[in-house]
GROMACS .gro file of C-alpha atoms in nm:
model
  374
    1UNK     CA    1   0.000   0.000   0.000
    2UNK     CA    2   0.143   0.346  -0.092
    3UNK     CA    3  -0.120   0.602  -0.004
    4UNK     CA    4  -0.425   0.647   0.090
    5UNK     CA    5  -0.709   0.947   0.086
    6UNK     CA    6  -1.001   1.049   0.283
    7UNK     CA    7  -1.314   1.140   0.113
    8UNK     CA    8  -1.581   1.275   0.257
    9UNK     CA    9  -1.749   1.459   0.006
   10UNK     CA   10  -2.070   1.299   0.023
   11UNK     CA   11  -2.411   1.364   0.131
   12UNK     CA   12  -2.290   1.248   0.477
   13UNK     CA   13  -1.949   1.450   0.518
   14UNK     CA   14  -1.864   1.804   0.542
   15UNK     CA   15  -1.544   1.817   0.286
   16UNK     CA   16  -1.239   1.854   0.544
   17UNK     CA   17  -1.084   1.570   0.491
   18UNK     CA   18  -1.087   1.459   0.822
   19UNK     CA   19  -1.293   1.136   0.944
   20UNK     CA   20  -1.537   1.262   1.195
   21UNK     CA   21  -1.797   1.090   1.389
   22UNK     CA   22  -2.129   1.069   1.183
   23UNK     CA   23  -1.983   1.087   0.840
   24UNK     CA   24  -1.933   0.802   0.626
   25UNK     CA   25  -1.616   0.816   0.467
   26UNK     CA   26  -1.492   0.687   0.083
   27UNK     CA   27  -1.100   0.570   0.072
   28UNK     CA   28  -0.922   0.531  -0.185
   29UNK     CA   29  -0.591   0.371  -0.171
   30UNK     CA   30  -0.299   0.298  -0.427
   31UNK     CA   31  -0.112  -0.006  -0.437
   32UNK     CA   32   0.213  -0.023  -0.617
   33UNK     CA   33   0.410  -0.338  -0.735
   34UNK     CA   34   0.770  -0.349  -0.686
   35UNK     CA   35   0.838  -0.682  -0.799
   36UNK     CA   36   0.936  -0.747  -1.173
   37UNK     CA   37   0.634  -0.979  -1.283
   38UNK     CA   38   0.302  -0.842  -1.313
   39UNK     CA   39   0.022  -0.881  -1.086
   40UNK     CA   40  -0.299  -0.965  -1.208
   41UNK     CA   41  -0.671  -0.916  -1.091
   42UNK     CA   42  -0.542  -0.762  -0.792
   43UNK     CA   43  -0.841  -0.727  -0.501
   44UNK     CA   44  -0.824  -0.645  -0.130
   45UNK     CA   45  -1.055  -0.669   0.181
   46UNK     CA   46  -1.041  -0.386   0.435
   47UNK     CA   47  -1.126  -0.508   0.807
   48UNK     CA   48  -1.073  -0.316   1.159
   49UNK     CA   49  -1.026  -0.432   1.543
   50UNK     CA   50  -1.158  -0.242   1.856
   51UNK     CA   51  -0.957  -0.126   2.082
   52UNK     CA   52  -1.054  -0.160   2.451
   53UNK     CA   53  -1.275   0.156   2.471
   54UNK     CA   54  -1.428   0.089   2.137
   55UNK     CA   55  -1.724  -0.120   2.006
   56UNK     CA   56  -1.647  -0.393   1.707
   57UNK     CA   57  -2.010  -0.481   1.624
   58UNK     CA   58  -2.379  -0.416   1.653
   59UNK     CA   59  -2.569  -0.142   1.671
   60UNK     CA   60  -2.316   0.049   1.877
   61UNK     CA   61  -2.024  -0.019   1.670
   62UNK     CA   62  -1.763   0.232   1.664
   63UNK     CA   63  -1.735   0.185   1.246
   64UNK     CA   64  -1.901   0.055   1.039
   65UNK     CA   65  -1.770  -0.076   0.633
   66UNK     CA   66  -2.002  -0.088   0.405
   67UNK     CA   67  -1.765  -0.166   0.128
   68UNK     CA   68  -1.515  -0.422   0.268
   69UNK     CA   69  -1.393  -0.551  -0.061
   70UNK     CA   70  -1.211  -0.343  -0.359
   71UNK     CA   71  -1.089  -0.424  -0.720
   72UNK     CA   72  -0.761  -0.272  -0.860
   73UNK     CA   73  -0.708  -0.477  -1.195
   74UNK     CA   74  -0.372  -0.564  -1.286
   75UNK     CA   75  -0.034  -0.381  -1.157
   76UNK     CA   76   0.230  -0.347  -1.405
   77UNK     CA   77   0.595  -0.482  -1.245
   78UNK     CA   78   0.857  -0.272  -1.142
   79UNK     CA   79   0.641   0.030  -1.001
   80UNK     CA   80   0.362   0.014  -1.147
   81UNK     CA   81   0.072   0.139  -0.953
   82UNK     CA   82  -0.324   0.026  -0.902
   83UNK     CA   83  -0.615   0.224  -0.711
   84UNK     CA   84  -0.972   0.159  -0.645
   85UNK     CA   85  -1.067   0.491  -0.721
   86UNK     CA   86  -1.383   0.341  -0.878
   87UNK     CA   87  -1.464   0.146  -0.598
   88UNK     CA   88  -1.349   0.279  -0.310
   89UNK     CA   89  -1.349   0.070   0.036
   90UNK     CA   90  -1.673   0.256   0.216
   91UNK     CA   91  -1.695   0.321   0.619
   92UNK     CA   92  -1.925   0.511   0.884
   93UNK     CA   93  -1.831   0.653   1.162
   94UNK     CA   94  -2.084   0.599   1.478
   95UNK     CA   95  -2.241   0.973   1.563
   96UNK     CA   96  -2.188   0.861   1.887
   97UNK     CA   97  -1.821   0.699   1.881
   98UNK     CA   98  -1.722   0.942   2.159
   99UNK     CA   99  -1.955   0.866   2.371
  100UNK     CA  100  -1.734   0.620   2.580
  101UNK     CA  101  -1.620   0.535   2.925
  102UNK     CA  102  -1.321   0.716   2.912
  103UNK     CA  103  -1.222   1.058   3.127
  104UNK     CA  104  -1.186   1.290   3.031
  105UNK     CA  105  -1.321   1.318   2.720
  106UNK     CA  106  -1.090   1.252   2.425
  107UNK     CA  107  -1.046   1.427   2.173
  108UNK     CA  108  -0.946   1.199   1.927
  109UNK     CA  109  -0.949   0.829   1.907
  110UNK     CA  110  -0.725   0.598   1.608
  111UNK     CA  111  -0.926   0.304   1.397
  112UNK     CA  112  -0.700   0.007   1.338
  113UNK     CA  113  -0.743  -0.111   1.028
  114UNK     CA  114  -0.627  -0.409   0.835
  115UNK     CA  115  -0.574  -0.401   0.440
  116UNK     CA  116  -0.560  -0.795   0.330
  117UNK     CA  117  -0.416  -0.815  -0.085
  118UNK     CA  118  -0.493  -1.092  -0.273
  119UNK     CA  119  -0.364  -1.184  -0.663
  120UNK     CA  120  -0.519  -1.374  -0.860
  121UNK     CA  121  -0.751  -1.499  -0.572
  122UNK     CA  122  -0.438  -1.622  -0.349
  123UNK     CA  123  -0.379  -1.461  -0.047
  124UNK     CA  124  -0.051  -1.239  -0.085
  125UNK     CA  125   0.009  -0.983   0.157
  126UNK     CA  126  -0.137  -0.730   0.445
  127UNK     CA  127  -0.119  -0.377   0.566
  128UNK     CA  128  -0.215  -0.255   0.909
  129UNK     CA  129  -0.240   0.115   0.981
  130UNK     CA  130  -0.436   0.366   1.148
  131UNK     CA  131  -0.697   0.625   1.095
  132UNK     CA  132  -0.767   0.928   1.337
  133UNK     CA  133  -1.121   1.049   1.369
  134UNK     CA  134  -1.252   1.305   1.613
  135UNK     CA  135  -1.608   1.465   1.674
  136UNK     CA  136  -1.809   1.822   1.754
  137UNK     CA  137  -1.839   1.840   2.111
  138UNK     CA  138  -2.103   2.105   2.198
  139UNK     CA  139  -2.138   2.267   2.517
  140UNK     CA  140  -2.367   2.547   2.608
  141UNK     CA  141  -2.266   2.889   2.680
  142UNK     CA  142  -2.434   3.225   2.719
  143UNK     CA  143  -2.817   3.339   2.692
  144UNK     CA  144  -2.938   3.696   2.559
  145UNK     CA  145  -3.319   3.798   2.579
  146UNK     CA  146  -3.474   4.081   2.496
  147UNK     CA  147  -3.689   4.306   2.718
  148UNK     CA  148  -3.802   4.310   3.101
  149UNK     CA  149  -3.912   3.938   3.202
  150UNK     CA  150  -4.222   4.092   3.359
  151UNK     CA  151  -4.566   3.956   3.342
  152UNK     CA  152  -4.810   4.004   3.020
  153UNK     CA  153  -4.499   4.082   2.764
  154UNK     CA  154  -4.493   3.956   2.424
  155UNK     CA  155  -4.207   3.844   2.178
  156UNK     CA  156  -3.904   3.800   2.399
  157UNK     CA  157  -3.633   3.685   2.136
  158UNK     CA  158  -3.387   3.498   2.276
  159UNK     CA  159  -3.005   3.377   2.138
  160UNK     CA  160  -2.814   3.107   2.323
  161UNK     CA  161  -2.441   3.088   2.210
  162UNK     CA  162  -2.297   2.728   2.154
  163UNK     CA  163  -1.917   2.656   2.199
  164UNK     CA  164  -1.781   2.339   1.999
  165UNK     CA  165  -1.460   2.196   2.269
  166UNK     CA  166  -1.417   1.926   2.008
  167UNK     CA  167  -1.155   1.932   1.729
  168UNK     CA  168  -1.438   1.857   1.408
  169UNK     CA  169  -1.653   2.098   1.281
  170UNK     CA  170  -1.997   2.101   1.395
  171UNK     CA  171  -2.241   2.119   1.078
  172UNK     CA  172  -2.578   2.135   1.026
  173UNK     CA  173  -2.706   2.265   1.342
  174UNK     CA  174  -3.067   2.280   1.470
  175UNK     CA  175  -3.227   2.353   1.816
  176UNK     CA  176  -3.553   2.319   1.973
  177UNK     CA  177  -3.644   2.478   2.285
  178UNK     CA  178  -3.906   2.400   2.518
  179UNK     CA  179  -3.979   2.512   2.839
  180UNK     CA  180  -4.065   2.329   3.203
  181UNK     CA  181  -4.360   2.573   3.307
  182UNK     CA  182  -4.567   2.591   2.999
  183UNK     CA  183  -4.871   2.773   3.200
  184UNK     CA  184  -4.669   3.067   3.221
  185UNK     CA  185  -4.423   3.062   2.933
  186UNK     CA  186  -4.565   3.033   2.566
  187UNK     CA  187  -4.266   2.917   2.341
  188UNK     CA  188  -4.374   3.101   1.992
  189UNK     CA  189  -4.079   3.000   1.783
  190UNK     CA  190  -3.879   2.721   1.959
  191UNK     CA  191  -3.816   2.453   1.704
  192UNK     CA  192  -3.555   2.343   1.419
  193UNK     CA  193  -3.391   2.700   1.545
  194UNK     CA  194  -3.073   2.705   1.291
  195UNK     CA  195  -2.719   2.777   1.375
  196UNK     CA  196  -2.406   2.859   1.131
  197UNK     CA  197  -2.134   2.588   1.119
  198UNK     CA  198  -1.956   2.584   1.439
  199UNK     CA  199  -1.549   2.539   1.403
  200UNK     CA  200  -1.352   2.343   1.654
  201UNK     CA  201  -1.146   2.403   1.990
  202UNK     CA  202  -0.831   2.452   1.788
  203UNK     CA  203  -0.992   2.784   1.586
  204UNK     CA  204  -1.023   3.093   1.732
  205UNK     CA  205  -1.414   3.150   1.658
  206UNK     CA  206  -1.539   2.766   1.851
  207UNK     CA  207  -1.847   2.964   1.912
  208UNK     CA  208  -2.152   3.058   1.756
  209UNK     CA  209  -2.560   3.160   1.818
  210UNK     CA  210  -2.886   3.091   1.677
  211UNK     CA  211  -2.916   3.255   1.319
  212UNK     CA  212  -3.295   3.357   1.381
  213UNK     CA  213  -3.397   3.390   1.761
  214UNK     CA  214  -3.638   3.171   1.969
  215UNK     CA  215  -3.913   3.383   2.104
  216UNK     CA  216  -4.174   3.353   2.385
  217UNK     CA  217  -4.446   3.522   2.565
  218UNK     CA  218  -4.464   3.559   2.921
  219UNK     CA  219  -4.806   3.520   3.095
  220UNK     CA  220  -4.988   3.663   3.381
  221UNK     CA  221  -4.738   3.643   3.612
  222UNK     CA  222  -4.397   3.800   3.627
  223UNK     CA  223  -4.108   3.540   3.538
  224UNK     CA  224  -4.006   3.370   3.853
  225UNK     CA  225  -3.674   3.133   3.740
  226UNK     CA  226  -3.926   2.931   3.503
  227UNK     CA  227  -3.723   2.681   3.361
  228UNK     CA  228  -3.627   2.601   2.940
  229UNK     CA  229  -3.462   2.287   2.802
  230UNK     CA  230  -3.263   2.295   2.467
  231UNK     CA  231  -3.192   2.022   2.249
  232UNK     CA  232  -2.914   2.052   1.967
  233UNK     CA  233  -2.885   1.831   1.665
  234UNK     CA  234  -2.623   1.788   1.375
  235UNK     CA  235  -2.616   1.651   1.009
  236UNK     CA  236  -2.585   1.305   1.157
  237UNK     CA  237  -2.842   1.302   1.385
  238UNK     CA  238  -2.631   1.350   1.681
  239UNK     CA  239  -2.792   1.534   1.999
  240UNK     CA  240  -2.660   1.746   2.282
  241UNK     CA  241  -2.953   1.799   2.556
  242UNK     CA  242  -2.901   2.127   2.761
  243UNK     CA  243  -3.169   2.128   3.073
  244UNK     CA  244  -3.349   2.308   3.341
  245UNK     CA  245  -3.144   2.654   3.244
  246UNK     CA  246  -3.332   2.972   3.383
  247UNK     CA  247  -3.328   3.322   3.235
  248UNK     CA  248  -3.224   3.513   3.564
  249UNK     CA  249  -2.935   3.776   3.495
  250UNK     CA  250  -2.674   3.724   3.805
  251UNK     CA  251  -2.600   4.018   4.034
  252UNK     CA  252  -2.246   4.148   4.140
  253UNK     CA  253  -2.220   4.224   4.454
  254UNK     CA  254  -2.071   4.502   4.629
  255UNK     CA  255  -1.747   4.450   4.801
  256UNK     CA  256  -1.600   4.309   4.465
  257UNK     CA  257  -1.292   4.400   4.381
  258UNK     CA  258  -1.052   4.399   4.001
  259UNK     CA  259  -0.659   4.510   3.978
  260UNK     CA  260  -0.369   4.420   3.770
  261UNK     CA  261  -0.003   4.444   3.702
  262UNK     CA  262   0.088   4.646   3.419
  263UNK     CA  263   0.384   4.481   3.152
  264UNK     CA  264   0.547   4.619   2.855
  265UNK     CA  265   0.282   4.494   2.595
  266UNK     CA  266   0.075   4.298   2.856
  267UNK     CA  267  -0.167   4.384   3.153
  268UNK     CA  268  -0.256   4.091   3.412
  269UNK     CA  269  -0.621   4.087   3.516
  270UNK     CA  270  -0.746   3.901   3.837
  271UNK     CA  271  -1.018   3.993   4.041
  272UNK     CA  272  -1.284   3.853   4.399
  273UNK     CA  273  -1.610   3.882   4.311
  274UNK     CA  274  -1.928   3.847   4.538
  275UNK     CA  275  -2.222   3.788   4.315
  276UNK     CA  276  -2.573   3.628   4.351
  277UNK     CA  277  -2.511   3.325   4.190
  278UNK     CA  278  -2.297   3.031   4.136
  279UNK     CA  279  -2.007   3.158   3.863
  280UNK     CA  280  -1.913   2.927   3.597
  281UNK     CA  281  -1.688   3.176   3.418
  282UNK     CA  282  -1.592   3.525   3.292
  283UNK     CA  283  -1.627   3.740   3.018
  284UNK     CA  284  -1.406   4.030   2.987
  285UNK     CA  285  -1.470   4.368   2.758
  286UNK     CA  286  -1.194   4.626   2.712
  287UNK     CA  287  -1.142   5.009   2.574
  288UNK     CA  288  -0.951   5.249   2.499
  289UNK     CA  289  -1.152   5.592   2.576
  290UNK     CA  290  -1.440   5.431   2.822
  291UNK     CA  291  -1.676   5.492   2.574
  292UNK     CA  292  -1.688   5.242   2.329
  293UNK     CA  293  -1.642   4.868   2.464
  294UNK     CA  294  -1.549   4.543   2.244
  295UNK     CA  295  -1.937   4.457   2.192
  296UNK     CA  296  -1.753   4.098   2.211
  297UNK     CA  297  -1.536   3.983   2.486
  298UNK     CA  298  -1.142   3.973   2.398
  299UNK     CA  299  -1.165   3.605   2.531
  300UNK     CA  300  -1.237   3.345   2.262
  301UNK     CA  301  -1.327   3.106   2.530
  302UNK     CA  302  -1.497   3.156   2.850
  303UNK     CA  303  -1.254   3.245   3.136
  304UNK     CA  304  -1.235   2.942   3.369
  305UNK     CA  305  -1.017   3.131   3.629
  306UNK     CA  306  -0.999   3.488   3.838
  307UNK     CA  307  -0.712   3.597   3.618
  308UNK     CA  308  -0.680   3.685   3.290
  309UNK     CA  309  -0.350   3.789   3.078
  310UNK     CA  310  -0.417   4.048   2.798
  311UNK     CA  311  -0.149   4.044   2.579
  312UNK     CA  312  -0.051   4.238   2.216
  313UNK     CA  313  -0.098   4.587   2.373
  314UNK     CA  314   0.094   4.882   2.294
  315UNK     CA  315   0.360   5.039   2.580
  316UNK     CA  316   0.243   5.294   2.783
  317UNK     CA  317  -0.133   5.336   2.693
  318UNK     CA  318  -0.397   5.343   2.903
  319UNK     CA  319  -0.685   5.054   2.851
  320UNK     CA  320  -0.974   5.013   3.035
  321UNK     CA  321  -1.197   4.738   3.121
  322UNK     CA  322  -1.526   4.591   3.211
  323UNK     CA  323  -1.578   4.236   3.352
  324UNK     CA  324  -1.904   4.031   3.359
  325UNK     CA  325  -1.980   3.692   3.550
  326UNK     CA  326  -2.164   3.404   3.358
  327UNK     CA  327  -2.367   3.150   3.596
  328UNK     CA  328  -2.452   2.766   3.544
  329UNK     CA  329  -2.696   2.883   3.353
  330UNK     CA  330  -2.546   3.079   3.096
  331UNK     CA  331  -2.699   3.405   3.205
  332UNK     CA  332  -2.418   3.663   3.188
  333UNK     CA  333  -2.411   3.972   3.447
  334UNK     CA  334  -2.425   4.344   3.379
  335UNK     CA  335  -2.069   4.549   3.339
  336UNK     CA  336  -1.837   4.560   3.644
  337UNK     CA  337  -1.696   4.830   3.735
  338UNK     CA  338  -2.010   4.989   3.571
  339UNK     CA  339  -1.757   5.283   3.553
  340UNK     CA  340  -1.487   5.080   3.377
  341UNK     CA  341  -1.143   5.014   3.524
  342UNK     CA  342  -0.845   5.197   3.412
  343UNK     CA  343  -0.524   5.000   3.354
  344UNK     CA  344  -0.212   5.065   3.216
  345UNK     CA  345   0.109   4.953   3.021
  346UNK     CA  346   0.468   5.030   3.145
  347UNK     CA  347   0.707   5.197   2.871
  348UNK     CA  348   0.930   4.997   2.650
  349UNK     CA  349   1.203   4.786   2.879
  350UNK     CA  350   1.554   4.866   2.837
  351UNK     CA  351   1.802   4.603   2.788
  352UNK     CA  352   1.839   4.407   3.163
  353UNK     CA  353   1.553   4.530   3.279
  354UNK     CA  354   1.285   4.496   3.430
  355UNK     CA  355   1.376   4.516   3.804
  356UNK     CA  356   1.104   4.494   4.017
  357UNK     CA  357   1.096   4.746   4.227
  358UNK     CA  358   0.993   4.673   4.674
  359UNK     CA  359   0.796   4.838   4.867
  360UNK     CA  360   0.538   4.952   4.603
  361UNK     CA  361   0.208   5.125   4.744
  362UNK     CA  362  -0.079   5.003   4.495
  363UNK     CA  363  -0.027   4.781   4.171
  364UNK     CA  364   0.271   4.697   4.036
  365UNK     CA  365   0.436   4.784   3.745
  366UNK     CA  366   0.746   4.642   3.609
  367UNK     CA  367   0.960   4.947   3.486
  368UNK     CA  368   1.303   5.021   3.346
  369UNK     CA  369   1.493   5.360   3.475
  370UNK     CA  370   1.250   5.591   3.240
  371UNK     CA  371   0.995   5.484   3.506
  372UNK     CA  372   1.142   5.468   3.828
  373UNK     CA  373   1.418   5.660   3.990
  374UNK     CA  374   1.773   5.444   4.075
   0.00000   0.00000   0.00000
């Protein structure tokens, strides 16, 4: 065997190249003869083996071939070369191949496959190797709703971003919303919701919303943490269920604090905040007159920790900044400081320097002699 390709052109692939979990993958493969007689009515049979994690039959098989047998003629000696480009060997990949009992999650997992050659009907030779596949892995991040929640209000529209922590693009999105307290909440436009193609973890845009918004009334009585489920689907028929999320905006408290050490072309964030709810993570929005704010945060991902590092700046400006909390429930928090907070780059280093200075009253920042005295 001298190469091999992945296709997954068809109505069941997206066109990367890369075997993901729900597509059903074409491969073509070339043999080539290095021996100095010809070989005639070449065929092959493709096979696979499980690995421990993995399923090798049924229902729940981790792969499926469709096409386990291939025909690639006669091979001229002395490099001569054959392909099944006609018939290509045929596999599918479970949707739910990841769904295993391993933690944490991988984000890969490698097929071993088996490529038996036969000439003229006589077994003559066999190839192993090994295919990677990897899957969409959907998690679900913040909500945004229009208006006040309050009782007797029509038309709320509502977008719910998605972040893909797998390393496959996630394709042919739909959602359907529902909600747990239908007496109160009237879901107007809640199902086959669309969403753009998501990219994976390794991208910087993992994320994405709803391309047209769900929307609800609210009934006689004001909302009161009334509950919505959310069900994602794929191409391939794979789901992601998201349940009992509420729509109830978390509240910083006061007595939270944000500071920073200022760098060259960097300014370190970290901050203790008291708010209403249980924090899952952090968005953070930045400036450079107060004014106008990124209307997206300058994280790609949502910020796991109480720190942040914003780096590419330019020396000795002043940014300023605006954090938010997002809860379990992907409800994201006004602006805090609702005033912004000012932070600032040191000049450009010289050579040896910084030295940190001791005895510093209020944040630090690293300097070089144009900054402090010596």
């Amino acid at each position: 065997m001298t190469s091999y390709s992945i296709d997954d052109s068809g109505s069941n692939g997206n066109n990367d190249q890369q075997p993901d979990a729900g597509e059903t993958i074409a491969l073509p493969i070339i043999l080539t003869n290095s021996g100095n007689t010809t070989a005639s009515n070449v065929t092959a049979t493709l096979s696979w083996s499980a690995k421990s994690y993995q399923t090798q039959s049924g229902s729940n098989a981790t792969i499926t071939i469709g096409t386990i047998s291939s025909n690639f003629g006669n091979i001229a000696a002395s490099g001569g070369t054959g392909n099944n480009n006609s018939s290509p060997f045929v596999f599918t990949i479970n949707k739910d191949a990841f769904e295993i009992s391993i933690t944490p999650r991988p984000l890969t997992q490698f097929i071993n496959f088996t490529l038996s050659i036969f000439v003229n009907g006589v077994a003559f030779s066999s190839k192993s190797f090994e295919l990677q596949i990897a899957e969409p892995n959907l998690v679900k991040g913040e909500n945004a709703v229009t208006g006040i929640l309050a009782a007797n209000t029509l038309n709320h529209q509502l977008t719910i971003k998605l972040y893909n922590n797998g390393l496959s693009t996630a394709t042919g999105l739909t959602a359907t919303l529902t909600t747990n307290n239908p007496l109160n909440i009237t879901i107007t436009d809640g199902t086959n919701i669309p969403y753009a193609n998501i990219d994976g973890v390794n991208t910087a845009t993992n994320s994405g919303i709803n391309t047209s918004t769900f929307n609800f009334d609210i009934g006689s009585s004001n909302y009161s943490n009334e509950t919505f489920n959310l069900i994602v689907t794929n191409q391939y028929g794979k789901t992601w269920t998201f349940n009992n999320f509420n729509l109830t905006i978390p509240v910083i408290n006061a007595g939270s604090t944000i500071n920073h050490n200022g760098y060259e072309t960097s300014i370190e964030l970290f901050w203790t905040l008291s708010t209403s709810a249980t924090v899952k993570r952090y968005n953070l929005y930045r400036s450079l007159d107060n004014l106008t704010y990124t209307s997206t945060p300058i994280n790609t991902n949502l910020i796991n920790y109480s720190t942040y590092l914003d780096q590419g700046l330019q020396p000795f400006t002043t940014y300023y900044y605006k954090l938010t909390v997002v809860d379990m429930n992907g409800n994201e928090s006004d602006y805090f400081p609702a005033a912004g907070y000012p932070a600032s780059t040191s000049l450009n280093l010289h050579n040896g320097w910084p030295i940190v200075p001791t005895n510093l009253m209020g944040n630090r920042a690293e300097g070089s002699p144009n900054v402090y005295d010596v």
